[in-house]
Amino acid sequence: MRGFLHRLATVAFMSLALASAGSAAEEKKPHRLAIQVDQNDPQVMNLALNNATNVIEYYRGKGEDVDVDIVTYGPGLHMLRADTSPVQDRIKRLKELAFPGKIQFSACNNTKQGMEKAEGKAVSILSDATIVPSGVVQLMELQEQGWSYIRP
């Protein structure tokens, strides 16, 4: 009888261990990517958009969610300026490709204000973009929240 109880306890323990491992595997870490654009270079902007598209399509193919934030500041703000963006058509297409809320384009307000002061006129940002107080702070805070970071 004692051997039977020992085997029963062992089986029960193993079942609990397997159940715990199974539920841990089901709890997938969210995929979140921050992409920095700080250059007024169409090649860099297109590379950032290519990276975002590839990541979204990869995880969509696996049936997994991914959030992407393309953060622009300094000369890279031109990517999101309505009057100077060489990639605004691609941004619109990518916004349509991604599930709602899965991609964000962040425009640095510090840079925007600096450009407005230097140019003596208001700077218009694309409607697909969100103005954040500081691009650098946005990147920093996303990384502190566990987002992956790349700079094309």
XYZ file of N, CA and C in Angstrom:
456
model
N 0.823 -1.193 0.000
C 0.000 0.000 0.000
C 0.866 1.256 0.000
N 1.960 1.202 0.753
C 2.833 2.373 0.852
C 3.449 2.691 -0.513
N 3.883 1.705 -1.286
C 4.444 1.900 -2.622
C 3.427 2.513 -3.566
N 2.168 2.059 -3.419
C 1.093 2.582 -4.262
C 0.876 4.073 -3.987
N 0.846 4.453 -2.715
C 0.656 5.864 -2.353
C 1.825 6.719 -2.843
N 3.027 6.182 -2.761
C 4.212 6.911 -3.243
C 4.114 7.154 -4.756
N 3.707 6.090 -5.499
C 3.559 6.246 -6.954
C 2.438 7.226 -7.277
N 1.359 7.162 -6.532
C 0.233 8.062 -6.744
C 0.656 9.519 -6.497
N 1.415 9.743 -5.436
C 1.901 11.091 -5.133
C 2.847 11.576 -6.230
N 3.707 10.692 -6.732
C 4.644 11.050 -7.804
C 3.885 11.420 -9.067
N 2.882 10.622 -9.427
C 2.076 10.902 -10.621
C 1.343 12.239 -10.458
N 0.790 12.483 -9.295
C 0.084 13.740 -9.049
C 1.038 14.931 -9.169
N 2.229 14.789 -8.607
C 3.222 15.857 -8.684
C 3.624 16.127 -10.128
N 3.870 15.063 -10.903
C 4.266 15.208 -12.308
C 3.148 15.864 -13.116
N 1.907 15.519 -12.826
C 0.769 16.115 -13.532
C 0.695 17.610 -13.270
N 0.910 17.995 -12.028
C 0.915 19.426 -11.689
C 2.055 20.151 -12.393
N 3.216 19.538 -12.424
C 4.376 20.163 -13.076
C 4.114 20.344 -14.563
N 3.551 19.350 -15.218
C 3.244 19.452 -16.651
C 2.168 20.490 -16.909
N 1.167 20.549 -16.061
C 0.098 21.535 -16.221
C 0.657 22.947 -16.082
N 1.571 23.147 -15.128
C 2.184 24.460 -14.938
C 3.026 24.848 -16.143
N 3.779 23.895 -16.675
C 4.612 24.176 -17.850
C 3.743 24.500 -19.049
N 2.615 23.807 -19.193
C 1.715 24.058 -20.316
C 1.116 25.449 -20.248
N 0.690 25.892 -19.072
C 0.095 27.221 -18.972
C 1.148 28.304 -19.138
N 2.386 28.045 -18.758
C 3.452 29.029 -18.964
C 3.730 29.188 -20.448
N 3.670 28.101 -21.205
C 3.906 28.181 -22.644
C 2.778 28.930 -23.338
N 1.562 28.828 -22.796
C 0.422 29.520 -23.393
C 0.499 31.024 -23.181
N 1.152 31.469 -22.117
C 1.295 32.887 -21.830
C 2.471 33.431 -22.618
N 2.203 33.851 -23.861
C 3.264 34.334 -24.725
C 3.581 35.790 -24.397
N 4.848 36.099 -24.423
C 5.288 37.470 -24.227
C 4.853 38.286 -25.444
N 4.287 39.464 -25.239
C 3.854 40.256 -26.389
C 5.062 40.703 -27.226
N 4.849 40.774 -28.529
C 5.895 41.253 -29.429
C 5.685 42.752 -29.618
N 6.704 43.530 -29.265
C 6.608 44.996 -29.374
C 7.948 45.519 -29.859
N 7.903 46.328 -30.925
C 9.123 46.814 -31.556
C 9.084 48.321 -31.721
N 10.130 48.984 -31.232
C 10.316 50.421 -31.436
C 11.412 50.601 -32.481
N 11.116 51.410 -33.498
C 12.072 51.685 -34.569
C 12.389 53.171 -34.554
N 13.669 53.498 -34.486
C 14.129 54.889 -34.432
C 14.448 55.394 -35.837
N 13.937 56.589 -36.168
C 14.324 57.273 -37.397
C 14.740 58.687 -37.007
N 16.024 58.978 -37.170
C 16.534 60.307 -36.803
C 17.334 60.939 -37.943
N 17.114 60.445 -39.170
C 17.820 60.986 -40.333
C 16.820 61.376 -41.420
N 17.091 62.470 -42.098
C 16.273 62.892 -43.232
C 16.840 62.219 -44.479
N 16.664 60.901 -44.537
C 17.214 60.086 -45.609
C 16.132 59.106 -46.062
N 15.635 59.253 -47.297
C 14.577 58.358 -47.784
C 14.956 56.876 -47.697
N 16.233 56.539 -47.850
C 16.649 55.138 -47.744
C 16.440 54.614 -46.325
N 16.790 55.426 -45.336
C 16.601 55.024 -43.938
C 15.109 54.911 -43.633
N 14.329 55.861 -44.121
C 12.880 55.839 -43.889
C 12.253 54.599 -44.519
N 12.644 54.287 -45.752
C 12.112 53.100 -46.424
C 12.554 51.819 -45.729
N 13.791 51.795 -45.240
C 14.266 50.622 -44.509
C 13.450 50.428 -43.228
N 13.152 51.502 -42.522
C 12.323 51.416 -41.312
C 10.938 50.868 -41.662
N 10.360 51.333 -42.753
C 9.044 50.847 -43.176
C 9.114 49.394 -43.623
N 10.196 49.014 -44.293
C 10.385 47.608 -44.674
C 10.471 46.727 -43.431
N 11.266 47.179 -42.443
C 11.404 46.418 -41.191
C 10.044 46.228 -40.527
N 9.282 47.305 -40.428
C 7.966 47.240 -39.787
C 7.040 46.289 -40.552
N 7.013 46.408 -41.866
C 6.157 45.544 -42.691
C 6.530 44.081 -42.511
N 7.833 43.786 -42.565
C 8.288 42.400 -42.431
C 7.939 41.814 -41.073
N 8.099 42.598 -40.026
C 7.786 42.120 -38.670
C 6.286 41.859 -38.532
N 5.472 42.793 -39.003
C 4.007 42.632 -38.916
C 3.571 41.389 -39.698
N 4.080 41.232 -40.919
C 3.688 40.083 -41.738
C 4.187 38.766 -41.135
N 5.387 38.762 -40.564
C 5.930 37.555 -39.937
C 5.024 37.068 -38.807
N 4.703 37.969 -37.884
C 3.893 37.553 -36.738
C 2.437 37.302 -37.129
N 1.936 38.018 -38.102
C 0.579 37.751 -38.588
C 0.524 36.332 -39.161
N 1.569 35.920 -39.894
C 1.648 34.575 -40.450
C 1.668 33.491 -39.380
N 2.181 33.836 -38.205
C 2.218 32.887 -37.078
C 0.966 32.983 -36.216
N 0.069 33.907 -36.568
C -1.142 34.093 -35.767
C -0.882 34.794 -34.450
N 0.202 35.587 -34.391
C 0.565 36.288 -33.152
C 0.480 37.795 -33.350
N 0.181 38.486 -32.272
C 0.098 39.947 -32.299
C 1.474 40.580 -32.194
N 1.608 41.748 -32.794
C 2.823 42.546 -32.660
C 2.425 44.015 -32.727
N 3.052 44.822 -31.902
C 2.878 46.268 -31.933
C 4.192 46.886 -32.382
N 4.100 47.898 -33.248
C 5.285 48.577 -33.764
C 5.088 50.078 -33.579
N 6.134 50.757 -33.111
C 6.127 52.216 -33.000
C 7.358 52.735 -33.726
N 7.140 53.471 -34.817
C 8.240 54.121 -35.526
C 8.348 55.529 -34.959
N 9.449 55.782 -34.262
C 9.636 57.041 -33.534
C 10.603 57.926 -34.312
N 10.128 59.129 -34.663
C 10.947 60.064 -35.435
C 11.281 61.293 -34.608
N 12.509 61.761 -34.776
C 12.929 63.008 -34.136
C 14.117 63.569 -34.905
N 14.504 64.801 -34.571
C 15.597 65.442 -35.307
C 15.250 65.468 -36.791
N 16.260 65.362 -37.659
C 15.999 65.396 -39.098
C 15.042 64.291 -39.566
N 14.925 63.222 -38.779
C 14.017 62.132 -39.133
C 12.551 62.524 -39.092
N 12.217 63.660 -38.455
C 10.826 64.112 -38.402
C 10.278 64.370 -39.807
N 11.160 64.641 -40.757
C 10.695 64.865 -42.136
C 9.890 63.671 -42.653
N 10.144 62.501 -42.103
C 9.386 61.312 -42.489
C 7.892 61.513 -42.249
N 7.536 62.276 -41.216
C 6.137 62.447 -40.833
C 5.594 63.846 -41.104
N 6.389 64.667 -41.764
C 5.909 66.012 -42.120
C 5.051 65.928 -43.379
N 3.891 66.567 -43.338
C 2.975 66.535 -44.481
C 3.584 67.208 -45.711
N 4.466 68.186 -45.502
C 5.025 68.942 -46.641
C 6.346 68.388 -47.165
N 7.009 67.506 -46.435
C 8.338 67.054 -46.872
C 8.523 65.534 -46.874
N 7.545 64.767 -46.436
C 7.722 63.321 -46.318
C 7.834 62.661 -47.693
N 8.958 61.968 -47.928
C 9.085 61.247 -49.197
C 8.395 59.876 -49.157
N 7.847 59.510 -47.997
C 7.277 58.163 -47.835
C 5.827 58.186 -47.346
N 5.144 59.307 -47.506
C 3.804 59.392 -46.926
C 2.817 58.400 -47.546
N 2.963 58.042 -48.815
C 2.073 57.042 -49.413
C 2.311 55.664 -48.797
N 3.565 55.329 -48.566
C 3.895 54.040 -47.927
C 3.369 53.988 -46.499
N 3.449 55.112 -45.789
C 2.945 55.161 -44.410
C 1.450 54.875 -44.405
N 0.729 55.491 -45.314
C -0.720 55.276 -45.398
C -1.022 53.809 -45.705
N -0.296 53.202 -46.643
C -0.517 51.787 -46.984
C -0.184 50.874 -45.802
N 0.901 51.174 -45.107
C 1.284 50.343 -43.963
C 0.253 50.460 -42.846
N -0.252 51.652 -42.643
C -1.284 51.866 -41.617
C -2.526 51.030 -41.961
N -2.854 50.928 -43.250
C -4.002 50.130 -43.682
C -3.716 48.635 -43.574
N -2.459 48.217 -43.810
C -2.065 46.811 -43.738
C -2.133 46.283 -42.310
N -1.670 47.089 -41.382
C -1.616 46.668 -39.974
C -3.022 46.666 -39.390
N -3.233 45.786 -38.415
C -4.492 45.822 -37.692
C -4.567 47.154 -36.958
N -5.778 47.676 -36.728
C -5.891 48.953 -36.026
C -5.103 48.948 -34.712
N -4.352 49.994 -34.518
C -3.600 50.148 -33.273
C -2.326 49.336 -33.203
N -1.980 48.591 -34.253
C -0.797 47.737 -34.217
C 0.454 48.468 -34.685
N 0.290 49.607 -35.333
C 1.455 50.406 -35.699
C 1.170 51.860 -35.351
N 2.178 52.480 -34.789
C 2.080 53.900 -34.452
C 3.281 54.598 -35.052
N 3.058 55.808 -35.516
C 4.131 56.677 -35.989
C 4.203 57.841 -35.016
N 5.306 57.945 -34.285
C 5.455 58.975 -33.254
C 6.336 60.107 -33.752
N 5.811 61.314 -33.682
C 6.524 62.515 -34.114
C 6.927 63.326 -32.885
N 8.206 63.663 -32.801
C 8.742 64.397 -31.656
C 8.268 65.856 -31.665
N 7.582 66.250 -30.617
C 7.110 67.622 -30.518
C 8.259 68.609 -30.295
N 9.310 68.191 -29.573
C 10.467 69.082 -29.400
C 11.053 69.460 -30.753
N 11.218 68.472 -31.622
C 11.754 68.726 -32.959
C 10.792 69.583 -33.766
N 9.515 69.255 -33.702
C 8.492 70.017 -34.443
C 8.547 71.494 -34.060
N 8.606 71.780 -32.753
C 8.662 73.168 -32.297
C 9.950 73.852 -32.758
N 11.063 73.128 -32.721
C 12.326 73.687 -33.194
C 12.280 74.021 -34.675
N 11.686 73.143 -35.470
C 11.551 73.396 -36.909
C 10.634 74.580 -37.170
N 9.553 74.688 -36.402
C 8.626 75.809 -36.572
C 9.318 77.132 -36.256
N 10.118 77.146 -35.217
C 10.847 78.356 -34.855
C 11.858 78.720 -35.943
N 12.597 77.730 -36.427
C 13.623 77.976 -37.445
C 13.018 78.399 -38.780
N 11.849 77.829 -39.128
C 11.233 78.103 -40.424
C 10.233 79.255 -40.369
N 9.862 79.675 -39.159
C 8.924 80.784 -39.007
C 7.510 80.462 -39.471
N 7.154 79.190 -39.439
C 5.803 78.783 -39.850
C 5.429 77.491 -39.138
N 4.129 77.204 -39.126
C 3.644 75.965 -38.515
C 4.079 74.767 -39.364
N 4.401 73.692 -38.703
C 4.772 72.449 -39.375
C 3.612 71.476 -39.209
N 3.109 70.980 -40.336
C 1.989 70.046 -40.318
C 2.510 68.609 -40.327
N 1.971 67.800 -39.431
C 2.352 66.397 -39.298
C 1.258 65.537 -39.946
N 1.663 64.440 -40.581
C 0.706 63.546 -41.225
C -0.382 63.109 -40.248
N -1.593 62.930 -40.764
C -2.710 62.536 -39.893
C -2.527 61.124 -39.324
N -1.690 60.303 -39.963
C -1.440 58.947 -39.465
C -0.448 58.925 -38.303
N 0.098 60.082 -37.955
C 1.111 60.161 -36.896
C 0.509 60.691 -35.600
N 1.206 60.386 -34.505
C 0.860 60.878 -33.179
C 2.014 61.747 -32.695
N 1.707 62.920 -32.203
C 2.753 63.797 -31.667
C 3.012 63.394 -30.218
N 4.290 63.111 -29.922
C 4.706 62.775 -28.555
C 5.597 63.908 -28.055
N 5.644 64.141 -26.749
C 6.440 65.268 -26.234
C 7.898 65.230 -26.682
N 8.518 64.046 -26.647
C 9.931 63.905 -26.992
C 10.155 62.527 -27.617
N 10.763 62.490 -28.795
C 11.049 61.216 -29.442
C 12.017 60.368 -28.638
N 13.043 61.002 -28.089
C 14.037 60.261 -27.305
C 13.396 59.682 -26.046
N 12.569 60.463 -25.387
C 11.888 59.977 -24.185
C 10.929 58.835 -24.561
N 10.245 58.969 -25.701
C 9.346 57.895 -26.153
C 10.121 56.587 -26.314
N 11.268 56.640 -26.986
C 12.089 55.437 -27.165
C 12.561 54.882 -25.828
N 12.997 55.762 -24.962
C 13.495 55.347 -23.655
C 12.393 54.643 -22.851
N 11.214 55.248 -22.820
C 10.121 54.672 -22.037
C 9.626 53.353 -22.627
N 9.606 53.246 -23.958
C 9.207 51.981 -24.575
C 10.191 50.873 -24.198
N 11.486 51.197 -24.218
C 12.489 50.196 -23.839
C 12.362 49.823 -22.370
N 12.051 50.786 -21.523
C 11.857 50.494 -20.104
C 10.651 49.577 -19.882
N 9.685 49.610 -20.834
C 8.500 48.751 -20.751
C 8.732 47.398 -21.437
N 9.960 47.161 -21.888
C 10.286 45.861 -22.466
C 10.192 45.771 -23.979
N 9.996 46.900 -24.660
C 9.933 46.878 -26.120
C 11.329 46.599 -26.681
N 11.382 45.854 -27.790
C 12.633 45.668 -28.520
C 12.907 46.944 -29.317
N 14.165 47.190 -29.620
C 14.560 48.448 -30.266
C 15.478 48.160 -31.438
N 15.223 48.816 -32.564
C 16.164 48.781 -33.682
C 16.313 50.169 -34.268
N 17.439 50.357 -34.902
C 17.708 51.600 -35.635
C 18.237 51.196 -36.994
N 17.421 51.382 -38.039
C 17.874 50.960 -39.374
C 19.049 51.800 -39.874
